[in-house]
CSV table of C-alpha atoms and ligand atoms in Angstrom, one decimal:
chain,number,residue,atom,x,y,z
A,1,UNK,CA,124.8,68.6,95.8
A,2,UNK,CA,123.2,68.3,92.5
A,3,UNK,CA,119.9,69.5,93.3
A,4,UNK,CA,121.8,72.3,94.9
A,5,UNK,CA,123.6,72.9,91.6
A,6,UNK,CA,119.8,73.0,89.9
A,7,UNK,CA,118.6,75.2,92.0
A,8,UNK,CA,121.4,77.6,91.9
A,9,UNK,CA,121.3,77.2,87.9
A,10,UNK,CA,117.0,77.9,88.0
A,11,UNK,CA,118.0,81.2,90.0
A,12,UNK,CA,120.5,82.5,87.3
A,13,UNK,CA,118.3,81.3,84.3
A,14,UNK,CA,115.6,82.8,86.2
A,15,UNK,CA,117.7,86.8,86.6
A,16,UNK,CA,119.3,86.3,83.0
A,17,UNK,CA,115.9,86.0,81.3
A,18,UNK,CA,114.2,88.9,83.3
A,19,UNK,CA,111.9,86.4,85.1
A,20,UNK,CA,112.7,87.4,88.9
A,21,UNK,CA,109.7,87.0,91.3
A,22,UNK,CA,107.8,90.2,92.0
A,23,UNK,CA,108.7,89.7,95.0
A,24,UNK,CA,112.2,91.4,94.6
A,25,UNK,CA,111.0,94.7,92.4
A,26,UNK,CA,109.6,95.4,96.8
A,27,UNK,CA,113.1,94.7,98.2
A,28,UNK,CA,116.3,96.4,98.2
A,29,UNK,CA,119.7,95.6,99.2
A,30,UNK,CA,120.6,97.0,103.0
A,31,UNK,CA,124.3,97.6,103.5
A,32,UNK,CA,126.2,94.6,105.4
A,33,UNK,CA,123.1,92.7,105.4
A,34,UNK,CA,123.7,89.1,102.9
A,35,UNK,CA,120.8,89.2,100.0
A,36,UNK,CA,118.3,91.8,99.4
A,37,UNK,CA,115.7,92.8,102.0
A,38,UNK,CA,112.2,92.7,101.5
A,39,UNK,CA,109.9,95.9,102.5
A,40,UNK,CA,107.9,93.6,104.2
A,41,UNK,CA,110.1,91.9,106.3
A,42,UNK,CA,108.6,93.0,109.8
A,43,UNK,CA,111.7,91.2,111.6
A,44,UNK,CA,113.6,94.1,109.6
A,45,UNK,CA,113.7,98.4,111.9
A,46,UNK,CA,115.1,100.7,108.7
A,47,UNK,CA,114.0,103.6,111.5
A,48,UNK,CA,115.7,101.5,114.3
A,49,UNK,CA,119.9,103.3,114.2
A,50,UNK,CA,120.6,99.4,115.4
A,51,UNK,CA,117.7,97.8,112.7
A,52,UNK,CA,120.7,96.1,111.4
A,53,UNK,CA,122.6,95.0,113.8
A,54,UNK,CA,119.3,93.4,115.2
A,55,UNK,CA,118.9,92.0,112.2
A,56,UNK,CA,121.9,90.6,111.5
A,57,UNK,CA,122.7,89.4,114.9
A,58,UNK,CA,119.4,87.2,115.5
A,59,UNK,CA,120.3,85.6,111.7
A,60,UNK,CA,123.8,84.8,113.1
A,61,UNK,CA,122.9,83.4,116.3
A,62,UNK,CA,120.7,80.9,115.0
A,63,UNK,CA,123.4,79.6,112.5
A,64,UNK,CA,125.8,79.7,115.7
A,65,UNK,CA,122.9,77.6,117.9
A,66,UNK,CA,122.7,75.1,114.7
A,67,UNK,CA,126.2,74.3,114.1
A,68,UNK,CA,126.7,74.1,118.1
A,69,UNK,CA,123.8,71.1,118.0
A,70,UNK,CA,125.5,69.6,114.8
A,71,UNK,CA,128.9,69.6,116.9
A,72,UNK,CA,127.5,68.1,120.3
A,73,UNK,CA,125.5,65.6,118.0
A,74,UNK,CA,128.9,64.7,116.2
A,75,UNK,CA,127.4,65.3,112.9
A,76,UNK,CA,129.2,67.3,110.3
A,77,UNK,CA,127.7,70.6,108.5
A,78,UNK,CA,128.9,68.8,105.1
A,79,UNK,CA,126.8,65.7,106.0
A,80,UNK,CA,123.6,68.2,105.8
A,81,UNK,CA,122.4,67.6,101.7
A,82,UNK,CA,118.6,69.1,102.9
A,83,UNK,CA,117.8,72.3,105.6
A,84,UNK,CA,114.4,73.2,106.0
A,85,UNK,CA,113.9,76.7,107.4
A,86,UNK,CA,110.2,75.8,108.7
A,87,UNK,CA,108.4,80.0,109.3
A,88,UNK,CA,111.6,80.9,107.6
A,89,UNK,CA,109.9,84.5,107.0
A,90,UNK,CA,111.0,86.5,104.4
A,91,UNK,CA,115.0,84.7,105.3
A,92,UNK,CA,116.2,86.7,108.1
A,93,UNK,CA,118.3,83.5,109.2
A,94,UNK,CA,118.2,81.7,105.5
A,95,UNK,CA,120.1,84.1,103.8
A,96,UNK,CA,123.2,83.2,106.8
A,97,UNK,CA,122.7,79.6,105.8
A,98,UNK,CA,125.0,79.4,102.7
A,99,UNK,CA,127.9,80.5,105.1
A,100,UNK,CA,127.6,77.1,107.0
A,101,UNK,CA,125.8,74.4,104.6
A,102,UNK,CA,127.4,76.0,101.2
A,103,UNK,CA,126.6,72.2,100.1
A,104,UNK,CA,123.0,71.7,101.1
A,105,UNK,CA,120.0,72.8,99.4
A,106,UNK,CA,117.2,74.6,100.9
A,107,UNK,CA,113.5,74.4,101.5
A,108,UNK,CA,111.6,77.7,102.2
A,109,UNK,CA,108.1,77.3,104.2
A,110,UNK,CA,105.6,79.5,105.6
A,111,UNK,CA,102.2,80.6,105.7
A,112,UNK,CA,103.2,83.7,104.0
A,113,UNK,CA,103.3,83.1,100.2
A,114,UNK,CA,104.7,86.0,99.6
A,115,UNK,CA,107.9,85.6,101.8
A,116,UNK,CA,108.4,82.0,100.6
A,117,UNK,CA,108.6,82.9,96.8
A,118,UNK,CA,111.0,85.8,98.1
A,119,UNK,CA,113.3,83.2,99.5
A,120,UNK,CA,112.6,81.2,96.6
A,121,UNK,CA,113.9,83.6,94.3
A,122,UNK,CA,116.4,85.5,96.2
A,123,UNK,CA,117.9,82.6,98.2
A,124,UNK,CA,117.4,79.6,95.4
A,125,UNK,CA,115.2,77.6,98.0
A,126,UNK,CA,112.8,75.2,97.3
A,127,UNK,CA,109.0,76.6,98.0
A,128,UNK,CA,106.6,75.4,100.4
A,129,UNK,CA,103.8,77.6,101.6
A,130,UNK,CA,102.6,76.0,104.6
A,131,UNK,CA,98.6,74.9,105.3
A,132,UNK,CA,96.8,76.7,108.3
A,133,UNK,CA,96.6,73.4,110.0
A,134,UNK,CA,100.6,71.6,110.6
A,135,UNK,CA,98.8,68.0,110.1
A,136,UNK,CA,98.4,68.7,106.7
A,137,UNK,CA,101.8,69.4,106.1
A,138,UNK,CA,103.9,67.7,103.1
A,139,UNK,CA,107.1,68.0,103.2
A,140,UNK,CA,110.0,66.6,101.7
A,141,UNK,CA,112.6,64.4,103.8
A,142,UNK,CA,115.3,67.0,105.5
A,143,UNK,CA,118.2,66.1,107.0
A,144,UNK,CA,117.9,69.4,108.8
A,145,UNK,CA,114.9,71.5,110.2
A,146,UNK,CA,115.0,74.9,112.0
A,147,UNK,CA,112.1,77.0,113.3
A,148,UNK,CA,112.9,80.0,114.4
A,149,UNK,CA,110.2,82.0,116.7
A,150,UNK,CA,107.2,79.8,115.6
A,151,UNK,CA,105.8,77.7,118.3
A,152,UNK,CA,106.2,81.5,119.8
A,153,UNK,CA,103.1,82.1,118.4
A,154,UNK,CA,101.0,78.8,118.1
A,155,UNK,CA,98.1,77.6,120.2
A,156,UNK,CA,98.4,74.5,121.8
A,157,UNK,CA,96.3,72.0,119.3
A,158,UNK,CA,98.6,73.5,116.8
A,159,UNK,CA,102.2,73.6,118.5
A,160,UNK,CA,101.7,69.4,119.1
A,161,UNK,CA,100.4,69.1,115.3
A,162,UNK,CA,103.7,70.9,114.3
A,163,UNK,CA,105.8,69.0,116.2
A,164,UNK,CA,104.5,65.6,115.1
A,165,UNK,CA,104.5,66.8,111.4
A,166,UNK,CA,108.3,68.2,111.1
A,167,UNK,CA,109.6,65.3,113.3
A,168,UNK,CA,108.0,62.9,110.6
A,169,UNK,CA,110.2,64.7,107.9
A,170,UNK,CA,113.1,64.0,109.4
A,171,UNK,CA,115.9,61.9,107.5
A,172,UNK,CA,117.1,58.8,109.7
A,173,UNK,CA,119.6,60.8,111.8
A,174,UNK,CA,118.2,64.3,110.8
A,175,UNK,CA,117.5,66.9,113.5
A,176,UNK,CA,114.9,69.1,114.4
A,177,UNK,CA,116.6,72.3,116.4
A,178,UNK,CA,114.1,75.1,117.1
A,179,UNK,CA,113.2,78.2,119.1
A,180,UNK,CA,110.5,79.2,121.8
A,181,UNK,CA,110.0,81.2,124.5
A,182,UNK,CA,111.0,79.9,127.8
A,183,UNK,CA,111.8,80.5,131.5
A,184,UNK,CA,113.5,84.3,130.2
A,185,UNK,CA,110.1,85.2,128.5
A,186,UNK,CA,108.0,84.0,131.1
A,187,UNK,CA,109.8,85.9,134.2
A,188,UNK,CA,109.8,89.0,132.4
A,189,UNK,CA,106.2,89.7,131.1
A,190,UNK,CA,106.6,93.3,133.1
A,191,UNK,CA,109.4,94.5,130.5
A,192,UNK,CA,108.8,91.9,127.5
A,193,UNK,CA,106.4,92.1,124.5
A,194,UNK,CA,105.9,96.2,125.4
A,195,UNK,CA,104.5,95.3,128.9
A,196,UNK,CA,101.2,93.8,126.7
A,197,UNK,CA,101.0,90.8,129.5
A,198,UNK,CA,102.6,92.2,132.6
A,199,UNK,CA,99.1,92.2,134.5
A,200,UNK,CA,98.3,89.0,133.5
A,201,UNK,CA,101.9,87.8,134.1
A,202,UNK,CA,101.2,85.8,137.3
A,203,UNK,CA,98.4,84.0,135.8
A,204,UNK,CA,100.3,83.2,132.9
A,205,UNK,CA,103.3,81.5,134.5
A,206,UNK,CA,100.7,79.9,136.5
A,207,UNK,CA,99.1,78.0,132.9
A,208,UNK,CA,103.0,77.2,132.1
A,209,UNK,CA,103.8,75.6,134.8
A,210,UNK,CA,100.7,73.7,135.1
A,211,UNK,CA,100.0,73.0,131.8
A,212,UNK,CA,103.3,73.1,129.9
A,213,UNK,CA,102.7,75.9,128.0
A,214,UNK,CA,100.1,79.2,128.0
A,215,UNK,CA,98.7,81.2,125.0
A,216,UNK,CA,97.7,84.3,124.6
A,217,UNK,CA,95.8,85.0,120.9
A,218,UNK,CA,95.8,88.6,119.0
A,219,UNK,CA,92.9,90.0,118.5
A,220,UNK,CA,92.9,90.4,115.0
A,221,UNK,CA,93.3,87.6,112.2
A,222,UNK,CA,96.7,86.7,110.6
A,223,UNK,CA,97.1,85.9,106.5
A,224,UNK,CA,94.8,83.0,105.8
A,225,UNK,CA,94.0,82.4,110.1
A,226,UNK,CA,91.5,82.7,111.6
A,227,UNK,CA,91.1,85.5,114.7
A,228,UNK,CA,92.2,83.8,117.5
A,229,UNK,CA,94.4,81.1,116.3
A,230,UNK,CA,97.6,83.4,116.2
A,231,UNK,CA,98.8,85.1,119.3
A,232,UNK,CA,102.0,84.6,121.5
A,233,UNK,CA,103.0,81.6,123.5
A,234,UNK,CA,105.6,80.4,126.1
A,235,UNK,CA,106.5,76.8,127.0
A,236,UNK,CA,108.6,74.5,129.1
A,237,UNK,CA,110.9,72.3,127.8
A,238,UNK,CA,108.9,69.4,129.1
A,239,UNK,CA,106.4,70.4,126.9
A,240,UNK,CA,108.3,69.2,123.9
A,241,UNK,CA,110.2,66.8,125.5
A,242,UNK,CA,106.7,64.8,126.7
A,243,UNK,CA,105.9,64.9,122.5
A,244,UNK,CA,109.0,63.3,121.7
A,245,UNK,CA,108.6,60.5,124.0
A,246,UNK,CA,105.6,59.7,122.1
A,247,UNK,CA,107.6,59.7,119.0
A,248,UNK,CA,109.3,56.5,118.5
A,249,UNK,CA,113.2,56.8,117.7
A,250,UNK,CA,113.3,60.7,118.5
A,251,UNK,CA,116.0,61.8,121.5
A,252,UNK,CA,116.8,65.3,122.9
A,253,UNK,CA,120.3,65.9,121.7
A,254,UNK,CA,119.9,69.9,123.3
A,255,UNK,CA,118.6,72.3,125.4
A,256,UNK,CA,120.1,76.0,125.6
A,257,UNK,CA,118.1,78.2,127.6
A,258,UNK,CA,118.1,81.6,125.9
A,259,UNK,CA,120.5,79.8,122.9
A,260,UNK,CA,118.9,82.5,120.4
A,261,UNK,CA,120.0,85.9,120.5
A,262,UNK,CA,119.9,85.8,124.3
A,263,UNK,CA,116.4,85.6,123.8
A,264,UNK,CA,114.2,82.5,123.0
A,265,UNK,CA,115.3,79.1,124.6
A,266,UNK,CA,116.2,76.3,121.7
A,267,UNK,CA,115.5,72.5,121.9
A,268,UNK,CA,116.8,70.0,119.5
A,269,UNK,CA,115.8,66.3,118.8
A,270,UNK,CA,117.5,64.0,116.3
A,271,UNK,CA,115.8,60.9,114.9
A,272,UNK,CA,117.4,57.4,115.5
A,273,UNK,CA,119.6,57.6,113.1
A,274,UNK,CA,119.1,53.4,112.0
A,275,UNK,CA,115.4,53.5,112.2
A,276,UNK,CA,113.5,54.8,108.8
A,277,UNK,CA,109.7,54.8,108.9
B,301,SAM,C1,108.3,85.9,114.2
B,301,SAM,S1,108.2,85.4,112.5
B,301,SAM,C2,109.9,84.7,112.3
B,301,SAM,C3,110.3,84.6,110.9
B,301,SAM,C4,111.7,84.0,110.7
B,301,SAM,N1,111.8,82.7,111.2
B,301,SAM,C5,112.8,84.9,111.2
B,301,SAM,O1,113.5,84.5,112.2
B,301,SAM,O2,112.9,86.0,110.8
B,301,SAM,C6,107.2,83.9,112.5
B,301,SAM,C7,107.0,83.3,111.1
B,301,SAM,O3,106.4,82.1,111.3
B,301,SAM,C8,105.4,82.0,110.3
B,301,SAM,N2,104.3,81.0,110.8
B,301,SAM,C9,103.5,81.2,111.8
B,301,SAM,N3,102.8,80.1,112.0
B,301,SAM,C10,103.1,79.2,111.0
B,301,SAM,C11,102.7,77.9,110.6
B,301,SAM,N4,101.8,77.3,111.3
B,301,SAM,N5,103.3,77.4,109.6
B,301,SAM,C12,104.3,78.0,108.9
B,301,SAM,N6,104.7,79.2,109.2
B,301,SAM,C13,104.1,79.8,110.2
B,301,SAM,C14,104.9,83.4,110.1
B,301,SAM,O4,104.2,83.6,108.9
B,301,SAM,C15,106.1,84.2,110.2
B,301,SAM,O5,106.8,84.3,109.0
């Protein structure tokens, strides 16, 4: 509560004494949409007639997926004092946070510098820009942790890393909830991601199901990444659900197939909430 009270203080200090990131001179506020809207938020259409709707219904649907994980885990929003939005973008889903966790603070991370000192600055969140490789991670304790659409785009090395690192910074009895693409995404490579892997779809489901997961890299780099460690991924549960066996004290409290925006299956783990490490 109090560091939420500092951080909404720095952010008003911050607009009274003309010292707003640069970040918000490139955004602009977008009717119905909560906070401004940064010109280089790609999750963001302006030339889509439904950009905002879109927009507006994936942000809702994760809070929706959250508080419905928080309810079957019988823990209250008000007990949440520290929600990470890990790939949090330029906020598409943090600006919706307030609404549900008015008492918690926030901690903004991503590769992208730029869109954590947005959601820094527009959203009062705590910065963290994130290091190429997830074991490197620091992070502060959070009794909350969402990833929306990021193990969507990780190779395999990097989607175990990832998972290790942000289970490791959860708070005794904190959950990690997050999103990737499952079963839906996989049996609809013919229609999904503009057709880009309906030829190789067959081979593809064949990796999943014999692997866990299968990875498909873009061709070009991505910010400070190297080409060929970005691309698009799909997984099976199992895949997650073998790392948290390995993690001592971590149980599955959830799994909703298509649980955001009809779209990307969501898993959530909680940490034993009488074991610290
Ligand atoms: C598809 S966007 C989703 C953004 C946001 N979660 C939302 O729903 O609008 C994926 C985000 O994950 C970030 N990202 C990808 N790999 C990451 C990593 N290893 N660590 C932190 N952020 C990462 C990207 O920079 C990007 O902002």
């Amino acid at each position: 509560m109090l560091h939420r009270t500092k951080q909404v203080l720095r952010r008003w200090a911050g607009i009274l004494l003309g010292r707003r990131a640069p970040g918000v001179k490139s955004s602009r506020q977008v009717e119905g949409i909560p906070g401004r809207v940064h010109l280089a938020d790609t999750m963001f259409d302006p030339s889509d007639p439904r950009g905002i709707e879109y927009y507006l219904r994936a942000g809702r649907s994760a809070i929706d997926v959250m508080l419905g994980t928080l309810e079957e885990a019988g823990v209250a929003p008000s007990e949440i004092d520290r929600l990470l939005d890990y790939g949090c973008g330029y906020g598409r889903v943090l600006r919706h946070l307030p609404e549900a966790f008015p008492e918690a603070s926030y901690v903004a991370c991503d590769l992208d510098a730029r869109a954590v000192a947005f959601c820094a600055e527009e959203f009062g969140a705590t910065a963290v820009i994130a290091p190429e490789q997830p074991s490197r991670l620091k992070l502060p304790q959070c009794d909350l942790i969402w990833g929306g659409s990021v193990w969507t785009h990780l190779p395999e090395a990097e989607c175990r890393e990832l998972f290790a690192s942000l289970s490791q910074a959860l708070e005794p009895g904190g959950l990690l909830i997050f999103s990737f693409h499952g079963a839906f995404a996989a049996n609809n490579l013919h229609f999904l991601f503009g057709g880009a892997f309906a030829e190789d779809s067959e081979i593809i489901r064949g990796e999943i199901q014999n692997g866990g997961m299968a990875y498909r890299s873009y061709p070009e780099a991505y910010l400070t990444l190297g080409e060929g460690s970005y691309g698009t991924s799909w997984h099976q549960p199992d895949f997650f659900r073998r790392l948290a066996d390995a993690m001592p004290g971590l149980h599955e409290v959830r799994f909703v197939p298509q649980g955001w925006d009809a779209f990307h299956d969501v898993i959530a783990f909680r940490r034993d909430p009488l074991r610290r490490s």
